[in-house]
Amino acid sequence: MPVHSKMSISRRAAAIVAAGSGASALAGTAFVAPQLKAASTSSIHAQTLSAGVVSAPAESVSRLGVSALSVAGIAAAAAGASKARRCNTSKKTQQRMVTVAFQARGGDEDTRVCIPLEELRNTDVEKVGGKSASLGEMISQLSDVGVPVPEGFSTTAYAYKEFLDKGGINDFINEKLSDDSIYTDVNKLMEVGKAVRDKIMDTPFQANFEEELKAQWLRVSGGDEKFTFAVRSSATAEDLPDASFAGQQETYLNVMGYEDMKEKVHLVFASLFTDRAISYRHDRGFEHSKVQLCATCQKMVRSETGAAGVMFSLDTESGFDKVVFVTSAYGLGETVVGGTVNPDEWYVFKPTLAEGKNAIIARTMGSKLIKMVYKAGGGSETIDTSADERQKWSASDAEVTALAEMAVKIEKHYGRPMDIEWARDGDDGKLYIVQARPETVASQKKVGVIEEYKMLEKGSEVVAEGRAVGKRIGAGKVNLLTSIDQMAEFKEGEVLVADMTDPDWEPIMKKASAIITNRGGRTCHAAIIARELGIPAIVGCGDATDKVTKGQEVTVSCAEGDTGFIYNGSLKFEKKVQDLGELPPVGMKIMMNVGNPETAFTFGQLPNEGIGLARLEFVINNAIGVHPKALLNYDSLDADTKAKIDGRMQGYGTPKEFYTQKIVEGVATLAASVYPKRIIVRLSDFKSNEYKSLIGGDQYEPDEENPMIGFRGCGRYTDPFFEECFAMELDAIKKVRGEMGMKNVEIMIPFVRTLDMAKDVNEVLEKNGLKRGEDGIKVNMMAELPSNVFLAEEFLEYFDGFSIGSNDLTQLTLGLDRDSGLVAQYFDERNPAVMKGLEILIKAAKSKGKYVGICGQGPSDHPDLAKWLMDQGIDSVSLNPDSVIPTWQFLGKKD
């Protein structure tokens, strides 16, 4: 049993970045024995983050049976309004405030039992815990720069220690927690946790504490019994940069009246010893007797009639730090935090946000099936959302942008990536930050080390799918649990499958080889804990509990993009850990072939000089899935086809807007991943049989004997049949470069058979506002045909450079069908005829002073070919991401 914390008290405090008053990631705090004198605040250099009110699942504490409650933020109130309500504050309290400044700054021991939030700073963690200290910091430092923070007050660590001491609770707790067997026996843990919580609830508060608690309630509420508070925990060691303590204590919302608030403060004190909190602290080496628990009491934000969510100042899956990841759902934020709803999601790009550009680069609409609202008489309840709510975004683009701006300000103030909760008040329509704390997983990844999981065999049966959490793979036997009461049945190495999990499940989550839930998004508690534990998780599957059976062998893959797949059977996979070290210099630029926006943020962190090939058809096929002609002719389609399209385009105004905007989001995400380095986007190059496989495609595409050399590429762009479809692609490119400010985007034209085609396509580009050379736009040609080789210099008159497509160049030079296994043995880019063509193309571009690179498969498969190309003077090779490091190292070897 790792009893003692791995950090000294002062070091731990210095690491703290406080977490507002929310409970999305509440600290695993512990009681403090009264005989332990708190460390002097002069030794603490903690930078804590203040914020407002958020949520945390509130499981029943002991026998009181309090149901899960949610977060709601609190509107920042002016100091004058606060003072106006002080008429009912006791004279004793007013006199005590004279010495507040000295004591709250770390002078003589502060014996107050409650302190107004506005009198606190981030150095007061040992007095009032991380969340309350953070709120004081935020109110003083960030309210004036557009980060609204609510008012309220906090109980103190002194009050908590006095309660445990005078109530005679310490010895009882010490005795109960000294039994090491509770950390391996779930049933014993539940028994001990209940006994401790019962003891705390049976012990009344001391008289001076109750007097001051009521005085502070009167000050903030003005004595209004209908004034609503949020009451949540604030601990003296919580929300550390390397431990989230996600949801370990309780939060209570819509608390009305003094008696209700007093009861909820009592419940918060008891929640220090929930089973999950005891287990979490033990597993992370935090001594139970070294942390004090306080209660933060704040005015509620009316998000039950608005919306709320979570945002991170980086991408939680890859650690990519140039984006803000925003989630949102209707009602109180606990549905998002607790994972009971699949929220809407957005990514906002920080560099262009700072330039005032449209910086939302991606969005995904969640199902938002439920929302949490106030219950009459106090508390909260969950109800179904309406069909209209489900089909609309729960936050506007303007609100998402404003939230991202707040996230950037908070991150800048605290100098590290942050996990932030927010709420929109349904009454005044304003946005409020209700919690902020350090992001504890992605930001802690070791720099220079790449961990990669890869499926070695593809499953023939996908049992279910959902949102991938992390990038790992796990396998094992399914243990399907319907209740936390079944925890004792769970065995090490099993795959945990449940409708949803909350922090109470933590004692068994750490034993799982993988986690699967029906509900939840990538910012819910299950996702946060799974990341911290390093366990693959797939959330928001919808029907996983109906698709798998207990004892079934499954493989859980989170390594294939944003979508996680549950495969039937135990499949082979591999894990590679690569320490990059210092890569040697090479004689050309190494770029990447990346077409999947879902993997872009991960690959963008590899050493690279940009993206040399981004295939637009990947975006069209996966994000859109509909033939562009079908969208343009939507009104004339049959009902079945319309229904299929409607299911895909929810949240987008028109079919044309849907097509264009999805391309915008795909290209913008890819461009952001390597910004400001160049990205060369190859415009669509579907063959007719591939276009036919899209929804509605069979109505528009011909049957060709050999689509590989048929109606494709540049030939489509200049044909009247496809002109309007191609114009939508170009509109998307214009928006990314113009409105979104991503000037690093270049375009590439594929399969240019003749010089007339080259001339015609440039005219089409100019007609659609993308004239080569204007506003810095570069137009490259994919050199992949024998005609491109024979007339290389002539083709360069129409383009800014070549990107050599070695796949088609090889098949057409050697007369091979690269899709035919019968002649596959002859396909080799190193054939002398192919290499002669490569040499001609490189020399032609060099003689014209124009760019030449290669983006085909050859250099990825054959490092010797890459070296030969480098010796020929090629400007760049664009490789598959998994070939970047080994090829780089090969090329850097000294002979």
mmCIF file of C-alpha atoms in Angstrom, residues 335-520:
data_model
loop_
_atom_site.group_PDB
_atom_site.id
_atom_site.type_symbol
_atom_site.label_atom_id
_atom_site.label_comp_id
_atom_site.label_asym_id
_atom_site.label_seq_id
_atom_site.Cartn_x
_atom_site.Cartn_y
_atom_site.Cartn_z
ATOM 1 C CA THR A 335 -24.765 14.820 -18.636
ATOM 2 C CA VAL A 336 -21.590 15.682 -20.548
ATOM 3 C CA VAL A 337 -19.259 15.295 -17.582
ATOM 4 C CA GLY A 338 -20.858 12.080 -16.391
ATOM 5 C CA GLY A 339 -21.027 10.523 -19.835
ATOM 6 C CA THR A 340 -24.800 10.041 -19.991
ATOM 7 C CA VAL A 341 -25.126 11.960 -23.254
ATOM 8 C CA ASN A 342 -23.265 12.037 -26.548
ATOM 9 C CA PRO A 343 -22.544 15.765 -26.978
ATOM 10 C CA ASP A 344 -21.866 17.984 -29.960
ATOM 11 C CA GLU A 345 -18.149 18.533 -30.589
ATOM 12 C CA TRP A 346 -16.024 21.219 -32.239
ATOM 13 C CA TYR A 347 -12.331 21.879 -32.836
ATOM 14 C CA VAL A 348 -11.130 25.492 -32.918
ATOM 15 C CA PHE A 349 -7.689 26.328 -34.336
ATOM 16 C CA LYS A 350 -5.752 28.671 -32.054
ATOM 17 C CA PRO A 351 -3.401 30.401 -34.568
ATOM 18 C CA THR A 352 -6.205 31.606 -36.840
ATOM 19 C CA LEU A 353 -8.474 32.300 -33.852
ATOM 20 C CA ALA A 354 -5.841 34.807 -32.732
ATOM 21 C CA GLU A 355 -6.022 36.426 -36.180
ATOM 22 C CA GLY A 356 -9.785 36.904 -35.960
ATOM 23 C CA LYS A 357 -10.489 34.335 -38.666
ATOM 24 C CA ASN A 358 -13.237 31.723 -38.755
ATOM 25 C CA ALA A 359 -11.289 29.172 -36.725
ATOM 26 C CA ILE A 360 -13.770 26.292 -36.296
ATOM 27 C CA ILE A 361 -12.064 23.583 -38.304
ATOM 28 C CA ALA A 362 -14.263 20.583 -37.468
ATOM 29 C CA ARG A 363 -17.597 19.705 -35.894
ATOM 30 C CA THR A 364 -19.512 16.539 -35.053
ATOM 31 C CA MET A 365 -23.173 16.496 -34.062
ATOM 32 C CA GLY A 366 -23.954 14.286 -31.066
ATOM 33 C CA SER A 367 -27.238 12.513 -30.449
ATOM 34 C CA LYS A 368 -28.054 14.553 -27.293
ATOM 35 C CA LEU A 369 -30.894 12.190 -26.361
ATOM 36 C CA ILE A 370 -31.373 13.540 -22.830
ATOM 37 C CA LYS A 371 -30.795 16.644 -20.755
ATOM 38 C CA MET A 372 -30.658 17.357 -17.041
ATOM 39 C CA VAL A 373 -32.943 20.076 -15.662
ATOM 40 C CA TYR A 374 -34.008 21.456 -12.291
ATOM 41 C CA LYS A 375 -36.555 19.484 -10.314
ATOM 42 C CA ALA A 376 -39.353 21.382 -8.633
ATOM 43 C CA GLY A 377 -38.421 22.000 -4.984
ATOM 44 C CA GLY A 378 -34.686 21.487 -5.553
ATOM 45 C CA GLY A 379 -32.315 18.998 -7.060
ATOM 46 C CA SER A 380 -32.331 17.859 -10.675
ATOM 47 C CA GLU A 381 -33.763 15.240 -13.001
ATOM 48 C CA THR A 382 -33.074 13.860 -16.475
ATOM 49 C CA ILE A 383 -35.624 14.183 -19.281
ATOM 50 C CA ASP A 384 -35.634 13.366 -22.993
ATOM 51 C CA THR A 385 -34.706 16.090 -25.462
ATOM 52 C CA SER A 386 -37.078 16.982 -28.271
ATOM 53 C CA ALA A 387 -36.575 15.833 -31.861
ATOM 54 C CA ASP A 388 -35.864 19.448 -32.797
ATOM 55 C CA GLU A 389 -33.129 19.761 -30.159
ATOM 56 C CA ARG A 390 -31.446 16.574 -31.332
ATOM 57 C CA GLN A 391 -31.223 17.817 -34.903
ATOM 58 C CA LYS A 392 -29.724 21.198 -34.004
ATOM 59 C CA TRP A 393 -26.369 22.279 -32.640
ATOM 60 C CA SER A 394 -26.579 22.997 -28.925
ATOM 61 C CA ALA A 395 -24.192 25.946 -29.288
ATOM 62 C CA SER A 396 -23.755 28.428 -32.122
ATOM 63 C CA ASP A 397 -20.513 29.025 -34.002
ATOM 64 C CA ALA A 398 -20.249 32.414 -32.306
ATOM 65 C CA GLU A 399 -20.585 30.814 -28.873
ATOM 66 C CA VAL A 400 -18.021 28.117 -29.678
ATOM 67 C CA THR A 401 -15.605 30.795 -30.854
ATOM 68 C CA ALA A 402 -16.163 32.859 -27.695
ATOM 69 C CA LEU A 403 -15.601 29.790 -25.524
ATOM 70 C CA ALA A 404 -12.379 28.978 -27.343
ATOM 71 C CA GLU A 405 -11.159 32.529 -26.763
ATOM 72 C CA MET A 406 -11.815 32.106 -23.036
ATOM 73 C CA ALA A 407 -9.960 28.786 -23.047
ATOM 74 C CA VAL A 408 -6.921 30.394 -24.641
ATOM 75 C CA LYS A 409 -6.927 33.167 -22.024
ATOM 76 C CA ILE A 410 -7.159 30.657 -19.192
ATOM 77 C CA GLU A 411 -4.394 28.516 -20.672
ATOM 78 C CA LYS A 412 -2.178 31.560 -21.129
ATOM 79 C CA HIS A 413 -2.756 32.705 -17.553
ATOM 80 C CA TYR A 414 -1.794 29.356 -16.078
ATOM 81 C CA GLY A 415 0.829 28.401 -18.615
ATOM 82 C CA ARG A 416 -0.391 24.864 -19.279
ATOM 83 C CA PRO A 417 -3.131 22.919 -21.107
ATOM 84 C CA MET A 418 -6.439 23.126 -19.282
ATOM 85 C CA ASP A 419 -9.638 21.119 -18.815
ATOM 86 C CA ILE A 420 -12.495 23.629 -18.539
ATOM 87 C CA GLU A 421 -16.229 23.403 -17.930
ATOM 88 C CA TRP A 422 -18.669 26.035 -19.085
ATOM 89 C CA ALA A 423 -22.386 26.832 -19.020
ATOM 90 C CA ARG A 424 -24.786 29.067 -20.930
ATOM 91 C CA ASP A 425 -27.467 30.695 -18.797
ATOM 92 C CA GLY A 426 -30.919 30.183 -20.274
ATOM 93 C CA ASP A 427 -32.158 33.445 -18.761
ATOM 94 C CA ASP A 428 -29.526 35.943 -19.880
ATOM 95 C CA GLY A 429 -28.016 33.902 -22.730
ATOM 96 C CA LYS A 430 -24.476 34.568 -21.484
ATOM 97 C CA LEU A 431 -21.574 32.141 -21.257
ATOM 98 C CA TYR A 432 -19.814 31.395 -17.974
ATOM 99 C CA ILE A 433 -16.712 29.453 -17.118
ATOM 100 C CA VAL A 434 -17.648 27.136 -14.298
ATOM 101 C CA GLN A 435 -14.461 25.160 -13.750
ATOM 102 C CA ALA A 436 -10.903 24.908 -14.981
ATOM 103 C CA ARG A 437 -8.158 22.510 -14.010
ATOM 104 C CA PRO A 438 -4.999 21.041 -15.544
ATOM 105 C CA GLU A 439 -5.354 18.525 -18.331
ATOM 106 C CA THR A 440 -3.644 15.479 -16.851
ATOM 107 C CA VAL A 441 -3.040 12.939 -19.600
ATOM 108 C CA ALA A 442 -2.235 14.168 -23.105
ATOM 109 C CA SER A 443 -0.082 17.030 -21.804
ATOM 110 C CA GLN A 444 1.977 14.605 -19.707
ATOM 111 C CA LYS A 445 3.067 12.374 -22.567
ATOM 112 C CA LYS A 446 6.796 11.958 -22.933
ATOM 113 C CA VAL A 447 8.233 14.182 -25.635
ATOM 114 C CA GLY A 448 10.159 12.414 -28.383
ATOM 115 C CA VAL A 449 8.581 9.011 -27.796
ATOM 116 C CA ILE A 450 6.013 7.576 -30.176
ATOM 117 C CA GLU A 451 3.697 4.795 -29.084
ATOM 118 C CA GLU A 452 1.852 3.078 -31.893
ATOM 119 C CA TYR A 453 -0.721 0.297 -31.839
ATOM 120 C CA LYS A 454 -1.653 -1.468 -35.056
ATOM 121 C CA MET A 455 -4.068 -4.273 -35.947
ATOM 122 C CA LEU A 456 -2.160 -7.149 -37.545
ATOM 123 C CA GLU A 457 -5.308 -8.935 -38.656
ATOM 124 C CA LYS A 458 -8.606 -7.413 -39.632
ATOM 125 C CA GLY A 459 -11.702 -8.767 -37.981
ATOM 126 C CA SER A 460 -14.401 -10.051 -40.277
ATOM 127 C CA GLU A 461 -17.131 -8.993 -37.856
ATOM 128 C CA VAL A 462 -17.511 -5.547 -36.272
ATOM 129 C CA VAL A 463 -19.774 -6.136 -33.292
ATOM 130 C CA ALA A 464 -20.227 -2.450 -32.391
ATOM 131 C CA GLU A 465 -18.540 0.898 -32.766
ATOM 132 C CA GLY A 466 -18.408 4.255 -30.990
ATOM 133 C CA ARG A 467 -16.092 7.133 -30.068
ATOM 134 C CA ALA A 468 -12.504 6.043 -29.553
ATOM 135 C CA VAL A 469 -10.722 7.188 -26.391
ATOM 136 C CA GLY A 470 -6.960 7.037 -26.736
ATOM 137 C CA LYS A 471 -5.062 5.274 -29.505
ATOM 138 C CA ARG A 472 -4.571 1.837 -27.981
ATOM 139 C CA ILE A 473 -5.903 -1.678 -28.545
ATOM 140 C CA GLY A 474 -7.064 -4.193 -25.948
ATOM 141 C CA ALA A 475 -8.596 -7.661 -25.984
ATOM 142 C CA GLY A 476 -10.237 -10.052 -23.550
ATOM 143 C CA LYS A 477 -13.457 -11.678 -22.426
ATOM 144 C CA VAL A 478 -16.524 -9.487 -22.034
ATOM 145 C CA ASN A 479 -17.903 -8.911 -18.549
ATOM 146 C CA LEU A 480 -21.240 -7.207 -18.995
ATOM 147 C CA LEU A 481 -22.232 -5.302 -15.847
ATOM 148 C CA THR A 482 -25.589 -3.630 -15.292
ATOM 149 C CA SER A 483 -24.940 -2.290 -11.789
ATOM 150 C CA ILE A 484 -22.086 -1.148 -9.606
ATOM 151 C CA ASP A 485 -23.241 -3.814 -7.151
ATOM 152 C CA GLN A 486 -21.689 -6.396 -9.502
ATOM 153 C CA MET A 487 -18.141 -5.034 -9.102
ATOM 154 C CA ALA A 488 -16.991 -8.053 -7.095
ATOM 155 C CA GLU A 489 -17.722 -10.261 -10.139
ATOM 156 C CA PHE A 490 -15.207 -8.444 -12.354
ATOM 157 C CA LYS A 491 -11.852 -10.161 -12.979
ATOM 158 C CA GLU A 492 -8.471 -8.734 -13.970
ATOM 159 C CA GLY A 493 -8.010 -8.458 -17.751
ATOM 160 C CA GLU A 494 -11.684 -8.617 -18.714
ATOM 161 C CA VAL A 495 -13.350 -6.138 -21.047
ATOM 162 C CA LEU A 496 -15.759 -3.973 -19.047
ATOM 163 C CA VAL A 497 -19.036 -3.402 -20.908
ATOM 164 C CA ALA A 498 -21.748 -1.218 -19.345
ATOM 165 C CA ASP A 499 -24.445 1.254 -20.269
ATOM 166 C CA MET A 500 -22.242 3.932 -18.709
ATOM 167 C CA THR A 501 -19.718 4.270 -15.921
ATOM 168 C CA ASP A 502 -19.045 6.972 -13.368
ATOM 169 C CA PRO A 503 -16.168 7.449 -10.925
ATOM 170 C CA ASP A 504 -17.685 4.871 -8.574
ATOM 171 C CA TRP A 505 -16.566 2.222 -11.076
ATOM 172 C CA GLU A 506 -12.909 3.221 -10.771
ATOM 173 C CA PRO A 507 -11.925 0.259 -8.525
ATOM 174 C CA ILE A 508 -12.661 -2.157 -11.399
ATOM 175 C CA MET A 509 -11.882 0.119 -14.369
ATOM 176 C CA LYS A 510 -8.210 -0.144 -13.481
ATOM 177 C CA LYS A 511 -8.449 -3.948 -13.840
ATOM 178 C CA ALA A 512 -9.996 -3.854 -17.320
ATOM 179 C CA SER A 513 -8.149 -4.564 -20.562
ATOM 180 C CA ALA A 514 -10.650 -2.250 -22.279
ATOM 181 C CA ILE A 515 -13.853 -0.333 -21.503
ATOM 182 C CA ILE A 516 -17.000 -0.114 -23.641
ATOM 183 C CA THR A 517 -20.081 2.005 -22.846
ATOM 184 C CA ASN A 518 -23.376 2.740 -24.579
ATOM 185 C CA ARG A 519 -23.343 6.363 -23.540
ATOM 186 C CA GLY A 520 -20.814 9.163 -23.120
#
